[in-house]
Short mmCIF file of C-alpha atoms and ligand atoms in Angstrom, two decimals:
data_model
loop_
_atom_site.label_atom_id
_atom_site.label_comp_id
_atom_site.label_asym_id
_atom_site.label_seq_id
_atom_site.Cartn_x
_atom_site.Cartn_y
_atom_site.Cartn_z
CA MET A 1 0.59 -65.05 -16.72
CA ARG A 2 -3.18 -65.19 -18.07
CA ILE A 3 -4.38 -62.77 -21.01
CA LEU A 4 -7.73 -62.54 -22.62
CA LEU A 5 -7.52 -61.75 -25.98
CA ILE A 6 -10.91 -60.08 -27.52
CA TYR A 7 -11.55 -59.69 -31.14
CA THR A 8 -13.98 -57.64 -32.27
CA GLY A 9 -13.19 -57.11 -36.19
CA GLY A 10 -11.69 -54.61 -38.00
CA THR A 11 -8.87 -54.79 -40.67
CA ILE A 12 -6.42 -56.52 -38.33
CA GLY A 13 -8.53 -59.96 -38.74
CA MET A 14 -9.37 -59.27 -42.48
CA VAL A 15 -8.54 -61.51 -45.36
CA SER A 16 -9.44 -61.01 -49.33
CA ASP A 17 -12.32 -62.94 -50.64
CA PRO A 18 -10.85 -64.78 -53.64
CA ALA A 19 -14.60 -64.56 -55.30
CA THR A 20 -14.92 -60.61 -54.89
CA GLY A 21 -11.34 -59.58 -53.82
CA ALA A 22 -13.16 -57.69 -51.03
CA LEU A 23 -11.72 -57.56 -47.64
CA LYS A 24 -13.88 -59.84 -45.30
CA PRO A 25 -13.22 -60.87 -41.45
CA LEU A 26 -11.24 -63.74 -40.80
CA ASN A 27 -12.35 -66.73 -38.80
CA PHE A 28 -10.84 -65.60 -35.68
CA ARG A 29 -9.45 -68.82 -34.69
CA GLU A 30 -7.08 -68.30 -37.55
CA ILE A 31 -5.69 -65.59 -35.76
CA GLU A 32 -3.51 -67.81 -34.06
CA SER A 33 -1.99 -69.82 -36.83
CA GLU A 34 -1.32 -66.46 -38.51
CA ILE A 35 0.89 -65.74 -35.82
CA PRO A 36 2.30 -68.68 -34.39
CA ALA A 37 5.26 -66.46 -32.42
CA LEU A 38 2.23 -65.70 -29.99
CA LYS A 39 2.73 -69.16 -28.52
CA ARG A 40 6.05 -68.53 -27.78
CA LEU A 41 5.31 -65.35 -25.22
CA GLY A 42 4.93 -68.18 -22.36
CA VAL A 43 2.00 -66.16 -21.72
CA GLU A 44 -1.13 -68.14 -21.56
CA ILE A 45 -3.62 -66.90 -24.02
CA GLU A 46 -7.44 -67.36 -23.96
CA TYR A 47 -9.68 -66.44 -26.85
CA HIS A 48 -12.67 -64.44 -26.65
CA GLU A 49 -15.50 -65.14 -29.42
CA GLY A 50 -18.18 -63.32 -28.04
CA PHE A 51 -17.99 -60.62 -30.72
CA PRO A 52 -19.04 -61.00 -34.16
CA PRO A 53 -16.14 -59.24 -36.11
CA ILE A 54 -17.48 -56.03 -37.31
CA ASP A 55 -16.00 -52.86 -38.92
CA SER A 56 -15.34 -50.60 -36.33
CA SER A 57 -17.51 -47.94 -38.24
CA ASP A 58 -20.28 -50.26 -37.09
CA VAL A 59 -19.46 -49.71 -33.61
CA THR A 60 -21.81 -48.39 -31.22
CA PRO A 61 -21.69 -47.85 -27.34
CA ALA A 62 -23.78 -50.96 -26.81
CA ASP A 63 -20.75 -52.65 -28.13
CA TRP A 64 -18.68 -50.67 -25.63
CA ALA A 65 -20.64 -52.03 -22.96
CA ARG A 66 -20.59 -55.54 -23.75
CA LEU A 67 -16.65 -54.92 -24.00
CA ALA A 68 -17.08 -53.34 -20.27
CA GLU A 69 -19.20 -56.56 -19.14
CA THR A 70 -16.77 -58.96 -20.80
CA ILE A 71 -13.76 -57.44 -18.66
CA ARG A 72 -15.97 -57.30 -15.41
CA ASP A 73 -16.85 -61.17 -15.91
CA ASN A 74 -13.23 -62.18 -16.47
CA TYR A 75 -11.85 -59.64 -14.37
CA ALA A 76 -10.36 -61.89 -11.79
CA THR A 77 -9.55 -64.80 -13.66
CA PHE A 78 -7.38 -62.82 -16.22
CA ASP A 79 -3.87 -60.53 -15.52
CA GLY A 80 -4.54 -58.41 -18.24
CA PHE A 81 -7.00 -57.82 -21.55
CA VAL A 82 -5.75 -57.41 -25.46
CA ILE A 83 -8.77 -56.26 -27.51
CA LEU A 84 -8.35 -56.32 -31.23
CA HIS A 85 -10.45 -54.02 -32.49
CA GLY A 86 -10.53 -51.58 -36.05
CA THR A 87 -8.64 -48.75 -36.21
CA ASP A 88 -11.45 -46.23 -37.25
CA THR A 89 -13.11 -46.18 -34.56
CA MET A 90 -10.37 -47.51 -31.60
CA ALA A 91 -9.83 -44.25 -29.83
CA TYR A 92 -13.45 -43.58 -29.48
CA THR A 93 -14.11 -47.22 -27.80
CA ALA A 94 -10.47 -47.13 -25.79
CA SER A 95 -11.42 -43.77 -24.51
CA ALA A 96 -15.09 -44.78 -23.73
CA LEU A 97 -13.63 -48.19 -21.63
CA SER A 98 -11.47 -45.74 -19.80
CA PHE A 99 -14.19 -44.04 -18.31
CA MET A 100 -16.78 -47.08 -17.97
CA LEU A 101 -13.98 -49.12 -16.30
CA GLU A 102 -13.88 -47.27 -12.27
CA ASN A 103 -10.83 -48.44 -10.13
CA LEU A 104 -9.36 -50.39 -12.93
CA ALA A 105 -5.99 -52.24 -11.62
CA LYS A 106 -5.20 -54.32 -14.61
CA PRO A 107 -3.75 -53.63 -18.58
CA VAL A 108 -6.36 -53.50 -21.04
CA VAL A 109 -4.56 -52.89 -24.36
CA PHE A 110 -6.23 -51.99 -27.43
CA THR A 111 -4.38 -52.87 -30.86
CA GLY A 112 -5.07 -53.50 -34.68
CA SER A 113 -3.41 -52.89 -37.84
CA GLN A 114 -3.53 -51.04 -41.00
CA ILE A 115 -2.58 -53.94 -42.96
CA PRO A 116 -4.76 -56.91 -43.39
CA ILE A 117 -3.03 -59.97 -41.00
CA GLY A 118 -3.31 -62.15 -43.81
CA VAL A 119 -1.16 -60.04 -45.67
CA LEU A 120 2.95 -60.19 -45.46
CA ARG A 121 3.42 -56.93 -45.01
CA THR A 122 1.21 -56.72 -42.50
CA ASP A 123 1.61 -54.62 -39.10
CA GLY A 124 -0.80 -56.44 -37.33
CA ARG A 125 1.91 -59.49 -36.11
CA GLU A 126 3.96 -56.87 -34.02
CA ASN A 127 1.21 -54.82 -32.98
CA LEU A 128 -0.76 -58.21 -31.66
CA VAL A 129 2.33 -59.56 -30.14
CA THR A 130 3.97 -56.51 -28.34
CA ALA A 131 0.54 -55.57 -27.18
CA VAL A 132 0.40 -59.25 -25.37
CA GLU A 133 3.69 -58.74 -24.12
CA ILE A 134 2.84 -54.97 -22.70
CA ALA A 135 -0.53 -56.56 -21.00
CA SER A 136 1.42 -59.17 -19.15
CA ALA A 137 4.66 -57.09 -17.93
CA ARG A 138 4.79 -56.65 -14.23
CA HIS A 139 6.26 -53.91 -12.57
CA PRO A 140 9.02 -54.74 -9.92
CA ASN A 141 6.92 -54.26 -7.10
CA GLY A 142 4.93 -57.10 -8.41
CA GLY A 143 1.93 -55.46 -9.94
CA PRO A 144 0.76 -55.00 -13.59
CA MET A 145 3.32 -52.67 -15.50
CA VAL A 146 0.52 -50.62 -17.08
CA PRO A 147 -2.81 -50.66 -15.08
CA GLU A 148 -4.61 -48.55 -17.56
CA VAL A 149 -6.54 -48.27 -20.80
CA SER A 150 -4.16 -48.30 -23.66
CA ILE A 151 -3.57 -48.14 -27.36
CA TYR A 152 -0.57 -49.84 -28.65
CA PHE A 153 0.15 -48.96 -32.36
CA GLN A 154 3.64 -49.11 -34.30
CA ASN A 155 6.18 -49.23 -31.61
CA ARG A 156 4.62 -46.82 -29.03
CA LEU A 157 1.84 -47.34 -26.51
CA PHE A 158 -0.51 -44.35 -25.70
CA ARG A 159 -2.84 -43.87 -22.78
CA ALA A 160 -6.32 -44.70 -24.74
CA ASN A 161 -7.87 -41.50 -23.80
CA ARG A 162 -5.79 -39.06 -25.16
CA THR A 163 -5.24 -41.00 -28.20
CA THR A 164 -6.49 -40.09 -31.94
CA LYS A 165 -6.33 -41.94 -35.20
CA TRP A 166 -4.62 -39.30 -37.18
CA SER A 167 -3.34 -40.86 -40.22
CA ALA A 168 -5.49 -43.20 -43.16
CA GLN A 169 -2.36 -44.22 -44.54
CA GLN A 170 0.45 -44.27 -42.15
CA LEU A 171 1.47 -47.37 -40.32
CA ASN A 172 2.13 -45.24 -37.25
CA ALA A 173 -1.98 -44.48 -37.39
CA PHE A 174 -2.14 -43.04 -33.99
CA THR A 175 -1.15 -39.93 -32.26
CA SER A 176 -1.24 -38.65 -28.83
CA GLU A 177 -0.22 -34.68 -28.98
CA ASN A 178 -1.05 -33.68 -25.45
CA TYR A 179 0.35 -36.67 -23.30
CA PRO A 180 3.66 -38.52 -23.44
CA PRO A 181 3.45 -42.17 -24.62
CA LEU A 182 3.34 -45.03 -21.90
CA ALA A 183 6.12 -46.84 -23.37
CA GLU A 184 8.37 -46.70 -26.53
CA VAL A 185 9.19 -49.66 -28.35
CA GLY A 186 12.66 -50.39 -30.20
CA VAL A 187 14.90 -53.39 -29.51
CA THR A 188 13.37 -53.48 -25.93
CA ILE A 189 10.11 -52.22 -24.31
CA ASN A 190 10.74 -48.82 -22.51
CA TYR A 191 8.05 -48.21 -20.25
CA ASN A 192 7.86 -44.14 -19.13
CA GLU A 193 6.83 -45.00 -15.88
CA GLY A 194 6.03 -41.19 -14.71
CA ALA A 195 3.37 -41.18 -17.16
CA ILE A 196 1.46 -44.38 -16.42
CA ALA A 197 -1.31 -43.81 -13.91
CA ARG A 198 -1.53 -46.27 -11.00
CA PRO A 199 -4.54 -47.08 -9.01
CA GLU A 200 -4.89 -45.26 -5.65
CA ASN A 201 -5.98 -48.73 -3.82
CA PRO A 202 -5.31 -51.64 -6.26
CA SER A 203 -7.35 -53.79 -4.26
CA ALA A 204 -10.63 -51.72 -4.65
CA THR A 205 -13.56 -53.69 -6.82
CA LEU A 206 -13.70 -53.13 -10.36
CA LYS A 207 -16.94 -51.07 -11.18
CA ILE A 208 -18.62 -50.51 -14.55
CA SER A 209 -20.86 -48.25 -15.96
CA THR A 210 -22.77 -49.45 -19.17
CA ARG A 211 -25.11 -46.49 -19.37
CA LEU A 212 -24.13 -44.09 -21.46
CA ASN A 213 -26.37 -40.85 -22.88
CA THR A 214 -26.24 -40.57 -26.35
CA ASN A 215 -28.56 -37.77 -26.61
CA VAL A 216 -25.45 -35.63 -27.09
CA ALA A 217 -24.26 -33.50 -30.22
CA PHE A 218 -20.64 -32.41 -31.13
CA VAL A 219 -20.55 -29.16 -33.51
CA ARG A 220 -16.94 -28.19 -35.31
CA LEU A 221 -16.94 -24.67 -35.67
CA PHE A 222 -16.39 -23.21 -39.11
CA PRO A 223 -16.63 -19.41 -40.80
CA GLY A 224 -20.12 -19.54 -42.18
CA LEU A 225 -21.81 -22.00 -39.66
CA ASP A 226 -25.62 -21.22 -40.30
CA PRO A 227 -26.97 -19.36 -36.68
CA ARG A 228 -30.15 -21.37 -37.55
CA ILE A 229 -28.42 -24.71 -38.06
CA PHE A 230 -26.27 -24.37 -34.77
CA ASP A 231 -29.33 -23.27 -32.90
CA THR A 232 -31.23 -26.12 -34.39
CA ILE A 233 -28.89 -28.55 -32.85
CA ALA A 234 -28.13 -26.50 -29.44
CA THR A 235 -31.50 -26.00 -28.20
CA GLY A 236 -33.58 -27.83 -30.38
CA ASN A 237 -35.20 -25.23 -31.55
CA GLY A 238 -33.67 -23.58 -34.54
CA ASN A 239 -35.86 -20.36 -34.77
CA GLY A 240 -33.90 -18.14 -32.39
CA GLY A 241 -36.38 -18.83 -29.81
CA ARG A 242 -38.72 -16.94 -31.40
CA ASN A 243 -41.66 -19.40 -31.71
CA ALA A 244 -41.39 -21.79 -28.84
CA GLY A 245 -44.93 -22.85 -28.99
CA SER A 246 -44.87 -24.76 -32.12
CA GLU A 247 -41.86 -27.13 -30.81
CA SER A 248 -42.48 -30.77 -31.83
CA GLU A 249 -42.17 -33.04 -28.91
CA SER A 250 -38.90 -34.41 -29.55
CA SER A 251 -37.46 -31.00 -30.17
CA LYS A 252 -38.67 -29.89 -27.14
CA ARG A 253 -36.33 -32.15 -25.10
CA GLY A 254 -33.34 -31.47 -27.25
CA ILE A 255 -30.13 -32.68 -26.25
CA ASP A 256 -28.40 -33.41 -22.87
CA GLY A 257 -24.85 -32.30 -23.81
CA LEU A 258 -23.37 -30.38 -26.58
CA ILE A 259 -19.32 -30.42 -27.52
CA ILE A 260 -18.20 -27.39 -29.41
CA GLN A 261 -15.10 -28.18 -31.22
CA SER A 262 -13.67 -24.40 -31.63
CA PHE A 263 -10.87 -22.37 -32.97
CA GLY A 264 -7.14 -22.41 -31.78
CA SER A 265 -6.95 -21.95 -28.07
CA GLY A 266 -10.75 -22.33 -27.66
CA ASN A 267 -12.13 -19.48 -29.60
CA THR A 268 -15.28 -19.02 -31.11
CA PRO A 269 -17.26 -16.16 -33.31
CA THR A 270 -18.08 -13.52 -31.20
CA ALA A 271 -21.44 -12.55 -33.21
CA PRO A 272 -24.30 -12.21 -30.41
CA TRP A 273 -26.39 -15.11 -31.90
CA PHE A 274 -23.96 -17.28 -31.11
CA PHE A 275 -23.45 -16.43 -27.67
CA ASP A 276 -27.50 -16.49 -27.40
CA THR A 277 -27.97 -19.78 -28.65
CA LEU A 278 -25.54 -20.83 -26.13
CA ARG A 279 -27.04 -18.77 -23.14
CA ARG A 280 -30.13 -20.83 -24.26
CA ALA A 281 -28.87 -24.27 -24.51
CA ILE A 282 -27.49 -24.12 -20.87
CA ASP A 283 -30.52 -22.21 -19.50
CA ARG A 284 -32.46 -25.63 -21.14
CA GLY A 285 -29.88 -27.66 -18.94
CA VAL A 286 -27.68 -28.93 -21.72
CA HIS A 287 -24.02 -29.78 -20.54
CA VAL A 288 -21.77 -27.82 -23.00
CA VAL A 289 -18.02 -28.39 -23.45
CA ASN A 290 -15.56 -26.58 -25.37
CA ILE A 291 -12.44 -28.33 -27.08
CA THR A 292 -9.95 -27.23 -29.66
CA GLN A 293 -9.86 -28.51 -33.41
CA CYS A 294 -6.16 -28.09 -33.19
CA LEU A 295 -4.62 -31.80 -32.64
CA ALA A 296 -1.88 -30.18 -30.03
CA GLY A 297 -2.76 -27.73 -27.37
CA GLY A 298 -5.99 -26.83 -25.53
CA VAL A 299 -8.78 -24.42 -24.69
CA GLU A 300 -7.56 -21.56 -22.93
CA PRO A 301 -9.80 -18.62 -22.26
CA ILE A 302 -7.08 -15.57 -23.46
CA TYR A 303 -9.24 -14.18 -25.88
CA GLU A 304 -12.80 -12.58 -25.71
CA SER A 305 -14.66 -15.22 -26.69
CA GLY A 306 -13.08 -17.42 -24.22
CA LEU A 307 -13.78 -15.43 -21.21
CA ARG A 308 -17.29 -14.65 -22.44
CA LEU A 309 -17.91 -19.07 -22.92
CA ALA A 310 -16.77 -19.23 -19.26
CA GLU A 311 -19.32 -16.51 -17.96
CA LEU A 312 -22.07 -18.15 -19.55
CA GLY A 313 -21.28 -21.72 -18.01
CA VAL A 314 -19.55 -23.44 -20.91
CA ILE A 315 -17.04 -26.14 -19.58
CA SER A 316 -13.78 -25.74 -20.70
CA GLY A 317 -12.46 -29.33 -22.08
CA ARG A 318 -8.97 -28.17 -21.67
CA ASP A 319 -6.77 -30.35 -23.80
CA MET A 320 -8.83 -33.12 -24.43
CA THR A 321 -9.18 -35.25 -27.59
CA ALA A 322 -12.46 -35.03 -29.42
CA GLU A 323 -12.77 -38.81 -28.42
CA ALA A 324 -12.24 -38.25 -24.99
CA ALA A 325 -14.44 -35.18 -24.56
CA LEU A 326 -17.26 -36.99 -26.37
CA THR A 327 -17.21 -40.24 -24.40
CA LYS A 328 -16.65 -38.41 -21.59
CA LEU A 329 -20.11 -36.78 -22.02
CA MET A 330 -21.83 -40.16 -22.70
CA TYR A 331 -20.48 -41.44 -19.87
CA THR A 332 -21.09 -38.65 -17.19
CA LEU A 333 -24.63 -37.72 -18.26
CA GLY A 334 -25.55 -41.61 -18.47
CA LEU A 335 -24.78 -41.57 -14.34
CA ASP A 336 -27.75 -39.48 -13.91
CA LEU A 337 -26.25 -37.23 -11.61
CA SER A 338 -27.61 -33.65 -10.60
CA PRO A 339 -26.77 -31.06 -12.79
CA ALA A 340 -24.18 -29.76 -10.34
CA ASP A 341 -22.36 -32.86 -10.02
CA THR A 342 -22.69 -33.46 -13.85
CA ARG A 343 -21.00 -30.47 -14.46
CA GLN A 344 -18.22 -31.32 -11.64
CA LEU A 345 -17.33 -34.27 -13.46
CA LEU A 346 -17.08 -32.78 -16.41
CA THR A 347 -14.95 -29.96 -15.75
CA VAL A 348 -12.15 -32.13 -13.69
CA PRO A 349 -9.98 -35.11 -15.33
CA LEU A 350 -11.61 -38.02 -14.29
CA ARG A 351 -9.08 -40.76 -15.76
CA GLY A 352 -6.09 -38.40 -16.70
CA GLU A 353 -7.76 -37.53 -19.80
CA ALA A 354 -6.73 -33.59 -19.45
CA THR A 355 -3.98 -32.26 -18.11
CA LYS A 356 -4.83 -30.47 -14.73
CA GLN A 357 -4.61 -26.84 -14.31
N1 LIG B 1 -12.30 -49.86 -41.57
C1 LIG B 1 -11.38 -50.74 -40.43
C2 LIG B 1 -12.25 -50.74 -39.09
O1 LIG B 1 -11.98 -49.71 -38.54
C3 LIG B 1 -10.09 -50.11 -40.46
C4 LIG B 1 -8.99 -50.64 -39.58
O2 LIG B 1 -9.36 -51.46 -38.74
O3 LIG B 1 -7.62 -50.27 -39.63
O4 LIG B 1 -12.61 -51.57 -38.71
#
């Protein structure tokens, strides 16, 4: 069993700088000496050193692309992949990878920690050891136990694109409110086999898409949202469409995709300006996806605004997390498909990121 361990940075690899007291990244090689138990797993672990350790707040889609390429380049020679990543944007990176890796048939397990590995009470040791164990676990049928992109954190394994960082302090920093854990870890690792996705064709070639379209915006609605500001973002206009001739070149292009994070079961203001802005944005070719601000549940068009949004052509993001919705939008727009095909991909679950209706 061969596992490729990719260290990208984050708290898990941090030690305190004796000079300043600030946290700084550990030399990657030292991680192994911090966790000698890794050697006892009976798994051959190879370390990938291609990523200079960074705080995950600095991660960009270019890093996601390099991760996808690293997995593709090592896909044939490894049985699974463990990616050490800062917790702050782990759910974004892991969600993005779930879309960028098509026909994935091997485990890609993300993990990290809330307490640096160099600290006695670290949660990183258990997270890393168990993540490696999960990445190397085999199903009785001989294939990998969890052949999808996942996040392992504090005794629970989640589908990556269902996961959100909900706590800045708790050790169980991640939650997946709309999908059950893929595994729960106590004395033994209990896999929830019914929840784990299996590839339809395990021998299909892994295909990666590294072009992401970042010409997108994300607006969390709030009472008091200024119509002009919303218009500027959604249509690149900002004047309610009254003065189109004075638009600058960049604002003429506007955005290609917009996530609106609405209230409750997908509700928005019902004021005419709101629907008018969305109509003009959609007329300009902007793909608009509606998700909820709530951690649990999703968009259900049961109130007036929900029905109006559907009429306008706003796509229901169902029960997707913000991270999944945003990265799916970037991925889908990056494929450069026709508007109809783009819309179709945004409407259906591609990697188990939303509950089927
Ligand atoms: N700021 C850190 C990061 O996301 C936090 C962590 O790893 O827990 O890189």
